[in-house]
Short mmCIF file of N, CA and C in Angstrom, two decimals:
data_model
loop_
_atom_site.label_atom_id
_atom_site.label_comp_id
_atom_site.label_asym_id
_atom_site.label_seq_id
_atom_site.Cartn_x
_atom_site.Cartn_y
_atom_site.Cartn_z
N GLU A 1 0.93 -0.91 -0.12
CA GLU A 1 0.30 -0.47 0.07
C GLU A 1 0.49 0.70 -0.08
N GLY A 2 0.19 2.21 -0.63
CA GLY A 2 1.21 3.21 -0.89
C GLY A 2 1.29 4.31 0.65
N ASP A 3 1.93 4.85 1.14
CA ASP A 3 1.82 6.10 1.67
C ASP A 3 1.43 7.19 1.82
N PRO A 4 0.11 8.02 2.47
CA PRO A 4 -0.92 8.89 2.55
C PRO A 4 -0.02 9.86 2.85
N GLN A 5 1.36 10.06 3.11
CA GLN A 5 1.84 11.25 3.95
C GLN A 5 2.97 11.62 2.95
N ARG A 6 3.13 10.63 1.36
CA ARG A 6 4.36 11.11 0.66
C ARG A 6 4.08 11.89 0.12
N PHE A 7 3.26 12.23 -0.50
CA PHE A 7 2.87 13.53 -1.63
C PHE A 7 2.79 14.71 -0.46
N CYS A 8 3.17 15.82 -1.28
CA CYS A 8 2.49 17.45 -0.74
C CYS A 8 2.59 17.79 -1.84
N LEU A 9 0.79 18.51 -1.74
CA LEU A 9 0.79 19.95 -2.66
C LEU A 9 0.82 20.79 -2.14
N GLY A 10 1.62 21.56 -2.94
CA GLY A 10 1.60 23.53 -2.78
C GLY A 10 0.86 24.36 -4.09
N LEU A 11 0.50 25.39 -3.11
CA LEU A 11 0.45 26.46 -4.27
C LEU A 11 1.19 27.73 -3.98
N SER A 12 1.77 27.96 -5.05
CA SER A 12 2.33 30.21 -4.76
C SER A 12 2.37 30.92 -6.00
N VAL A 13 1.74 32.24 -5.75
CA VAL A 13 0.40 32.50 -6.74
C VAL A 13 1.12 33.88 -6.72
N TRP A 14 2.21 35.38 -7.24
CA TRP A 14 2.28 36.38 -7.30
C TRP A 14 1.99 37.26 -8.71
N SER A 15 1.91 38.30 -8.33
CA SER A 15 1.56 39.11 -9.55
C SER A 15 3.68 40.18 -10.03
N VAL A 16 2.97 40.26 -10.78
CA VAL A 16 4.52 41.02 -11.16
C VAL A 16 4.56 42.16 -12.64
N LEU A 17 4.70 43.02 -12.71
CA LEU A 17 5.16 44.37 -13.74
C LEU A 17 5.72 45.16 -13.29
N GLY A 18 6.19 45.08 -14.82
CA GLY A 18 8.15 45.74 -14.79
C GLY A 18 8.72 45.60 -14.04
N ASN A 19 9.07 46.45 -12.66
CA ASN A 19 10.05 46.09 -12.14
C ASN A 19 10.20 45.58 -10.73
N SER A 20 9.28 45.41 -10.49
CA SER A 20 8.16 44.85 -9.17
C SER A 20 6.91 43.44 -9.11
N ALA A 21 7.54 43.26 -8.14
CA ALA A 21 6.24 41.56 -8.09
C ALA A 21 5.65 41.43 -6.67
N GLU A 22 5.45 40.84 -6.56
CA GLU A 22 3.94 40.83 -4.90
C GLU A 22 3.63 39.61 -4.79
N ASP A 23 4.04 38.75 -3.82
CA ASP A 23 3.87 37.95 -3.58
C ASP A 23 1.38 37.86 -3.16
N ARG A 24 1.28 36.91 -3.78
CA ARG A 24 -0.03 37.60 -3.25
C ARG A 24 -0.57 36.15 -2.18
N LEU A 25 0.42 35.45 -2.10
CA LEU A 25 -0.07 34.59 -0.81
C LEU A 25 0.55 35.23 0.30
N ALA A 26 1.88 36.11 0.56
CA ALA A 26 2.70 36.37 2.20
C ALA A 26 2.07 37.26 2.68
N GLN A 27 1.87 37.01 4.51
CA GLN A 27 1.80 38.51 4.70
C GLN A 27 2.37 39.78 4.45
N ARG A 28 1.70 40.46 4.70
CA ARG A 28 2.21 42.35 4.85
C ARG A 28 3.27 42.52 5.31
N GLY A 29 4.91 43.00 4.86
CA GLY A 29 5.78 43.00 5.77
C GLY A 29 6.64 41.43 5.89
N GLU A 30 6.38 40.64 5.88
CA GLU A 30 6.98 39.51 6.26
C GLU A 30 8.85 39.12 5.24
N ASP A 31 8.65 39.83 4.47
CA ASP A 31 10.00 39.75 4.15
C ASP A 31 10.57 41.01 3.58
N ALA A 32 11.63 41.73 4.66
CA ALA A 32 12.34 42.80 4.01
C ALA A 32 12.80 42.64 2.99
N SER A 33 13.72 41.84 2.42
CA SER A 33 14.64 41.53 1.88
C SER A 33 14.89 41.52 0.01
N HIS A 34 13.06 41.95 0.06
CA HIS A 34 13.03 41.68 -1.60
C HIS A 34 13.64 41.27 -2.63
N GLU A 35 14.04 40.50 -1.87
CA GLU A 35 14.01 39.15 -2.96
C GLU A 35 12.84 38.36 -3.36
N LEU A 36 13.46 37.46 -4.70
CA LEU A 36 12.14 36.82 -5.89
C LEU A 36 11.99 36.16 -4.68
N ARG A 37 10.67 36.04 -3.97
CA ARG A 37 10.51 34.18 -3.33
C ARG A 37 9.57 34.60 -2.75
N PHE A 38 8.71 33.48 -3.21
CA PHE A 38 7.44 33.08 -2.47
C PHE A 38 6.49 32.33 -2.15
N GLU A 39 5.78 32.76 -0.94
CA GLU A 39 5.31 31.78 -0.03
C GLU A 39 3.79 30.26 -0.98
N THR A 40 4.42 29.41 -0.41
CA THR A 40 3.76 27.89 -1.12
C THR A 40 2.95 28.01 -0.23
N VAL A 41 1.88 27.52 -0.30
CA VAL A 41 0.46 27.09 0.83
C VAL A 41 0.39 25.61 0.32
N ARG A 42 -0.16 24.82 1.03
CA ARG A 42 0.10 23.58 1.07
C ARG A 42 -1.24 23.47 0.75
N PHE A 43 -2.57 22.22 0.12
CA PHE A 43 -3.42 22.24 -0.09
C PHE A 43 -3.70 20.54 -0.12
N GLU A 44 -4.46 20.19 0.09
CA GLU A 44 -5.13 18.89 -0.12
C GLU A 44 -5.88 18.13 -1.32
N THR A 45 -6.73 19.01 -1.43
CA THR A 45 -7.99 18.89 -2.93
C THR A 45 -8.32 20.21 -4.30
N ALA A 46 -9.19 20.02 -4.37
CA ALA A 46 -9.46 20.79 -5.44
C ALA A 46 -10.42 21.81 -4.56
N ALA A 47 -11.25 21.77 -4.11
CA ALA A 47 -11.39 23.06 -3.42
C ALA A 47 -10.57 23.92 -2.27
N GLU A 48 -9.87 23.56 -1.67
CA GLU A 48 -9.17 23.85 -0.97
C GLU A 48 -7.93 25.11 -1.93
N ALA A 49 -7.62 24.10 -2.99
CA ALA A 49 -6.99 25.21 -4.12
C ALA A 49 -7.46 26.29 -4.71
N GLU A 50 -9.31 26.22 -4.37
CA GLU A 50 -9.64 26.81 -5.17
C GLU A 50 -10.35 27.90 -4.34
N ALA A 51 -10.12 28.06 -3.22
CA ALA A 51 -9.69 28.50 -1.93
C ALA A 51 -8.77 29.28 -1.87
N ILE A 52 -8.13 28.46 -2.07
CA ILE A 52 -6.73 29.72 -1.89
C ILE A 52 -6.80 30.32 -3.32
N LEU A 53 -6.38 30.13 -4.72
CA LEU A 53 -7.21 31.40 -5.59
C LEU A 53 -8.09 32.42 -5.50
N LEU A 54 -8.96 32.00 -5.18
CA LEU A 54 -9.96 33.04 -4.58
C LEU A 54 -8.93 33.85 -3.67
N LEU A 55 -8.88 34.19 -2.75
CA LEU A 55 -8.00 34.53 -1.66
C LEU A 55 -6.73 35.43 -2.33
N ALA A 56 -6.45 34.76 -3.97
CA ALA A 56 -5.27 35.89 -4.29
C ALA A 56 -5.96 36.51 -5.40
N GLY A 57 -6.76 36.24 -5.92
CA GLY A 57 -7.12 36.87 -6.68
C GLY A 57 -7.74 37.09 -7.62
N LEU A 58 -7.32 35.82 -7.63
CA LEU A 58 -7.68 34.45 -9.11
C LEU A 58 -9.33 33.78 -9.06
N ALA A 59 -10.11 34.56 -8.97
CA ALA A 59 -11.31 33.68 -8.98
C ALA A 59 -11.63 33.01 -10.32
N SER A 60 -10.96 33.57 -11.28
CA SER A 60 -11.44 32.46 -12.68
C SER A 60 -10.07 32.79 -13.53
N CYS A 61 -10.21 32.12 -14.81
CA CYS A 61 -9.64 32.02 -15.24
C CYS A 61 -10.18 32.65 -16.67
N GLU A 62 -11.38 33.33 -16.69
CA GLU A 62 -12.03 33.73 -17.93
C GLU A 62 -11.49 35.05 -18.47
N ALA A 63 -11.38 35.14 -19.72
CA ALA A 63 -11.27 36.83 -20.60
C ALA A 63 -11.48 37.45 -19.56
N ASP A 64 -10.31 38.84 -18.95
CA ASP A 64 -10.67 40.20 -19.14
C ASP A 64 -9.95 40.74 -19.72
N PRO A 65 -10.98 41.62 -20.32
CA PRO A 65 -9.98 42.60 -20.99
C PRO A 65 -8.97 43.51 -20.48
N VAL A 66 -8.48 44.24 -18.87
CA VAL A 66 -8.10 44.55 -18.86
C VAL A 66 -6.88 43.87 -17.54
N ARG A 67 -6.15 43.63 -17.74
CA ARG A 67 -5.68 43.04 -17.05
C ARG A 67 -4.05 43.70 -16.40
N ARG A 68 -4.15 44.69 -15.31
CA ARG A 68 -2.58 45.21 -14.76
C ARG A 68 -1.75 45.11 -14.36
N SER A 69 -1.47 44.11 -14.07
CA SER A 69 -0.18 43.39 -13.89
C SER A 69 -0.54 41.72 -14.43
N HIS A 70 1.20 40.58 -14.30
CA HIS A 70 0.74 39.28 -15.42
C HIS A 70 0.68 38.56 -13.35
N SER A 71 0.10 37.65 -14.41
CA SER A 71 0.03 36.91 -12.83
C SER A 71 0.79 35.06 -13.24
N PHE A 72 1.53 34.92 -11.50
CA PHE A 72 1.33 33.46 -12.10
C PHE A 72 0.99 32.87 -10.82
N VAL A 73 1.06 31.48 -11.49
CA VAL A 73 0.23 30.43 -10.64
C VAL A 73 1.12 28.87 -10.15
N ARG A 74 2.13 28.87 -9.66
CA ARG A 74 3.44 27.65 -9.61
C ARG A 74 2.68 26.58 -8.95
N ILE A 75 2.36 25.16 -9.06
CA ILE A 75 1.90 24.02 -8.17
C ILE A 75 3.00 22.73 -8.16
N VAL A 76 3.27 22.93 -7.50
CA VAL A 76 4.60 22.25 -6.75
C VAL A 76 4.07 21.12 -6.01
N VAL A 77 4.43 19.36 -6.16
CA VAL A 77 4.48 18.23 -5.38
C VAL A 77 6.14 17.96 -5.57
N PHE A 78 5.62 17.42 -4.40
CA PHE A 78 7.26 17.12 -2.69
C PHE A 78 6.59 15.53 -2.99
N ASP A 79 7.64 14.90 -3.71
CA ASP A 79 7.70 13.93 -3.41
C ASP A 79 9.07 13.29 -1.57
N ALA A 80 7.45 12.64 -1.24
CA ALA A 80 8.89 13.06 0.75
C ALA A 80 10.10 11.66 0.60
N GLN A 81 9.47 10.28 -0.47
CA GLN A 81 10.25 8.92 -0.93
C GLN A 81 11.78 9.99 -1.22
N ARG A 82 11.61 9.72 -2.37
CA ARG A 82 12.41 10.27 -3.33
C ARG A 82 13.19 11.41 -3.29
N GLU A 83 12.61 12.41 -2.10
CA GLU A 83 13.08 13.77 -1.86
C GLU A 83 13.18 14.85 -3.24
N SER A 84 12.72 14.90 -3.63
CA SER A 84 12.27 15.33 -5.16
C SER A 84 10.93 15.96 -5.10
N LEU A 85 11.46 17.40 -5.98
CA LEU A 85 10.26 18.07 -5.94
C LEU A 85 9.72 18.65 -7.58
N ALA A 86 8.83 18.85 -8.05
CA ALA A 86 8.39 18.82 -9.36
C ALA A 86 7.36 20.53 -9.32
N ALA A 87 8.05 21.04 -10.19
CA ALA A 87 6.55 22.56 -10.30
C ALA A 87 5.75 22.27 -11.55
N LEU A 88 5.21 23.17 -11.44
CA LEU A 88 4.38 23.21 -13.23
C LEU A 88 3.97 24.63 -12.82
N HIS A 89 4.14 25.67 -13.50
CA HIS A 89 3.98 26.92 -13.66
C HIS A 89 2.75 27.32 -15.11
N PHE A 90 1.91 28.65 -14.55
CA PHE A 90 1.02 29.49 -15.01
C PHE A 90 1.05 30.08 -15.04
N VAL A 91 1.25 31.43 -16.65
CA VAL A 91 1.49 32.64 -16.94
C VAL A 91 0.85 33.44 -17.65
N ARG A 92 0.27 34.49 -16.53
CA ARG A 92 -1.07 34.92 -17.44
C ARG A 92 -0.66 36.56 -17.59
N ILE A 93 -0.26 37.04 -18.80
CA ILE A 93 0.73 38.26 -19.24
C ILE A 93 -0.71 39.06 -19.22
N ALA A 94 -0.79 40.41 -18.73
CA ALA A 94 -1.26 41.03 -18.86
C ALA A 94 -2.02 42.02 -19.46
N GLY A 95 -2.73 43.13 -19.95
CA GLY A 95 -3.40 43.80 -21.28
C GLY A 95 -4.25 44.20 -21.27
N GLY A 96 -4.81 45.06 -21.90
CA GLY A 96 -5.62 45.71 -21.73
C GLY A 96 -5.32 47.44 -21.64
N ARG A 97 -5.97 48.52 -21.24
CA ARG A 97 -5.73 49.86 -21.02
C ARG A 97 -5.14 49.83 -19.52
N ALA A 98 -4.49 49.95 -18.91
CA ALA A 98 -3.92 49.75 -16.96
C ALA A 98 -4.19 51.83 -17.17
N GLY A 99 -3.96 52.19 -17.52
CA GLY A 99 -3.72 53.76 -18.00
C GLY A 99 -2.13 53.90 -17.74
N LEU A 100 -1.57 55.31 -17.65
CA LEU A 100 -0.97 55.72 -18.37
C LEU A 100 0.44 54.64 -17.74
N GLU A 101 1.15 55.45 -16.16
CA GLU A 101 2.03 54.62 -15.95
C GLU A 101 2.09 53.36 -16.21
N GLY A 102 1.18 52.41 -16.18
CA GLY A 102 0.46 51.07 -16.30
C GLY A 102 1.16 50.84 -17.98
N GLU A 103 0.18 51.77 -18.79
CA GLU A 103 0.69 51.21 -19.98
C GLU A 103 2.24 50.99 -20.69
N ARG A 104 3.05 51.78 -19.82
CA ARG A 104 4.12 52.18 -20.12
C ARG A 104 5.02 50.76 -19.56
N ALA A 105 4.95 50.14 -18.38
CA ALA A 105 5.31 49.55 -17.64
C ALA A 105 4.73 48.30 -18.64
N LEU A 106 3.21 47.96 -19.11
CA LEU A 106 3.05 46.37 -20.15
C LEU A 106 3.76 46.77 -21.02
N GLY A 107 3.93 47.89 -21.86
CA GLY A 107 4.51 48.18 -23.25
C GLY A 107 5.52 47.75 -23.08
N ALA A 108 7.27 48.32 -21.71
CA ALA A 108 8.43 47.85 -21.79
C ALA A 108 8.52 46.17 -21.52
N ASP A 109 7.06 45.88 -20.50
CA ASP A 109 7.49 44.00 -20.39
C ASP A 109 6.92 43.37 -21.96
N ARG A 110 5.97 44.04 -22.35
CA ARG A 110 5.60 42.51 -23.85
C ARG A 110 7.47 42.96 -24.49
N GLN A 111 7.70 44.41 -24.80
CA GLN A 111 8.95 43.49 -25.30
C GLN A 111 9.86 43.75 -24.88
N ALA A 112 10.21 43.48 -23.57
CA ALA A 112 11.26 42.07 -22.89
C ALA A 112 10.93 41.27 -23.36
N LEU A 113 9.37 40.65 -23.27
CA LEU A 113 9.27 39.48 -23.24
C LEU A 113 9.02 38.99 -25.06
N TRP A 114 8.69 39.55 -25.51
CA TRP A 114 9.49 39.37 -27.42
C TRP A 114 10.86 39.90 -27.68
N ASP A 115 11.65 40.20 -26.47
CA ASP A 115 13.38 39.69 -26.67
C ASP A 115 13.66 38.65 -26.43
N LEU A 116 12.97 38.04 -25.55
CA LEU A 116 13.26 37.02 -24.21
C LEU A 116 12.69 35.74 -25.44
N LEU A 117 11.49 35.52 -25.79
CA LEU A 117 11.02 34.38 -26.89
C LEU A 117 12.26 34.66 -27.87
N GLU A 118 12.42 35.99 -28.49
CA GLU A 118 13.31 35.56 -29.87
C GLU A 118 14.72 34.70 -29.43
N ALA A 119 15.55 35.57 -28.69
CA ALA A 119 16.76 34.63 -27.61
C ALA A 119 16.42 33.26 -27.79
N ALA A 120 14.88 32.79 -26.56
CA ALA A 120 15.28 31.00 -26.69
C ALA A 120 14.95 30.57 -27.70
N SER A 121 14.14 31.34 -28.89
CA SER A 121 14.19 30.35 -29.57
C SER A 121 15.38 30.30 -30.90
N THR A 122 15.98 30.90 -30.63
CA THR A 122 17.01 30.74 -31.70
C THR A 122 18.19 30.17 -30.72
N GLY A 123 17.84 30.01 -29.35
CA GLY A 123 19.11 29.57 -28.43
C GLY A 123 19.97 30.07 -27.75
N ASP A 124 19.77 31.14 -28.35
CA ASP A 124 20.77 32.05 -27.75
C ASP A 124 20.26 32.57 -25.54
N GLY A 125 21.91 32.79 -25.26
CA GLY A 125 21.02 32.99 -23.58
C GLY A 125 20.00 34.43 -23.54
N PRO A 126 20.04 34.53 -22.15
CA PRO A 126 18.93 35.60 -21.90
C PRO A 126 19.77 36.88 -22.79
N PRO A 127 18.56 37.88 -23.50
CA PRO A 127 19.20 39.10 -23.59
C PRO A 127 19.38 39.88 -22.30
N GLU A 128 20.83 40.72 -22.51
CA GLU A 128 21.75 41.49 -21.46
C GLU A 128 20.16 42.43 -20.75
N ALA A 129 19.43 43.20 -22.12
CA ALA A 129 18.46 44.04 -21.45
C ALA A 129 17.39 44.31 -22.65
N SER A 130 16.48 44.20 -22.03
CA SER A 130 15.40 44.56 -23.46
C SER A 130 15.95 45.73 -23.91
N LYS A 131 14.90 45.74 -25.67
CA LYS A 131 15.13 47.17 -26.12
C LYS A 131 14.94 47.95 -24.85
N SER A 132 13.94 47.95 -24.48
CA SER A 132 13.05 48.64 -23.99
C SER A 132 14.92 50.31 -23.08
N GLY A 133 15.34 49.26 -23.03
CA GLY A 133 16.33 49.02 -20.93
C GLY A 133 15.72 49.60 -20.19
N ALA A 134 14.76 49.14 -19.57
CA ALA A 134 14.04 49.51 -18.45
C ALA A 134 14.36 47.18 -18.30
N PRO A 135 14.02 47.58 -16.63
CA PRO A 135 14.60 46.22 -15.68
C PRO A 135 13.16 45.25 -15.90
N CYS A 136 13.16 44.18 -15.95
CA CYS A 136 11.83 43.52 -16.14
C CYS A 136 11.81 42.26 -14.96
N ILE A 137 11.14 42.49 -14.56
CA ILE A 137 11.54 40.79 -13.87
C ILE A 137 10.10 39.83 -13.98
N LEU A 138 9.80 40.52 -15.15
CA LEU A 138 8.83 38.97 -16.07
C LEU A 138 9.66 38.18 -16.88
N THR A 139 10.41 38.48 -17.69
CA THR A 139 11.36 38.32 -18.21
C THR A 139 12.60 37.30 -17.11
N GLU A 140 12.85 37.84 -15.98
CA GLU A 140 13.66 36.70 -15.06
C GLU A 140 12.92 35.52 -14.49
N LEU A 141 11.69 36.00 -14.23
CA LEU A 141 10.96 35.02 -13.83
C LEU A 141 11.20 33.47 -15.34
N LEU A 142 10.56 34.02 -16.29
CA LEU A 142 10.12 33.11 -17.33
C LEU A 142 11.37 32.82 -17.82
N HIS A 143 12.69 33.01 -18.42
CA HIS A 143 14.23 32.90 -19.02
C HIS A 143 14.11 31.38 -18.17
N PRO A 144 14.07 30.37 -16.93
CA PRO A 144 14.08 29.70 -16.49
C PRO A 144 13.53 28.61 -17.10
N LEU A 145 11.94 29.32 -16.94
CA LEU A 145 11.28 28.26 -17.77
C LEU A 145 10.77 28.16 -18.70
N LEU A 146 11.50 28.83 -19.61
CA LEU A 146 11.24 28.40 -21.34
C LEU A 146 12.37 28.11 -22.30
N VAL A 147 13.83 28.44 -21.14
CA VAL A 147 14.65 27.17 -21.38
C VAL A 147 14.81 25.77 -20.92
N GLY A 148 13.29 25.64 -19.57
CA GLY A 148 13.68 24.13 -19.29
C GLY A 148 14.83 23.83 -18.16
N ASN A 149 14.82 25.21 -17.67
CA ASN A 149 16.53 25.20 -16.45
C ASN A 149 15.67 25.59 -15.63
N CYS A 150 14.88 25.06 -14.55
CA CYS A 150 14.13 25.55 -13.55
C CYS A 150 14.04 24.51 -12.30
#
C-alpha cells in the first residue's frame, strides 16, 4: 500500500509588473529582503486550491479585458520518499489599457518578453537588457521556465 503522506501539494501565486513583484499569498511585511521568493501554501483537495486562488484574487480564468499585472501560479508536488520536487507554472500575461503608468510598464514588459522569446527560439542566452532598457522581472522569472532550467 502507498503512504498517504508521501506527496505534499503546494500553491504559490504572485503578480509582476515592470520591476516589481507581489506575493499574493504572503503576509504583508513578512520579507523585507526584496528577494524573489514566493510563499507556498499547502493544499490537499481541489476545493482547497480553489479557495487559495480566490484568496489571491484569481477567481477565474475568464477573459478579462484589462489585466493590470502579469499573474503567476505555481503548483508544486513534493515526493517525501524520493526527496524530489516537481513544479508546474501557469502565467497570464497582462493586457488591455491600465492607465498611463501601467501602459508604459506593460509596453516595456511586452518588449522584454518578445526579446526573451526571440533569444529562446534561437538558442541564445538571455538578452542583456530589453530594447526598452528597463528592468523586467517578468523575463527574469520566465527565462528559466522557457529554456528548461528551473
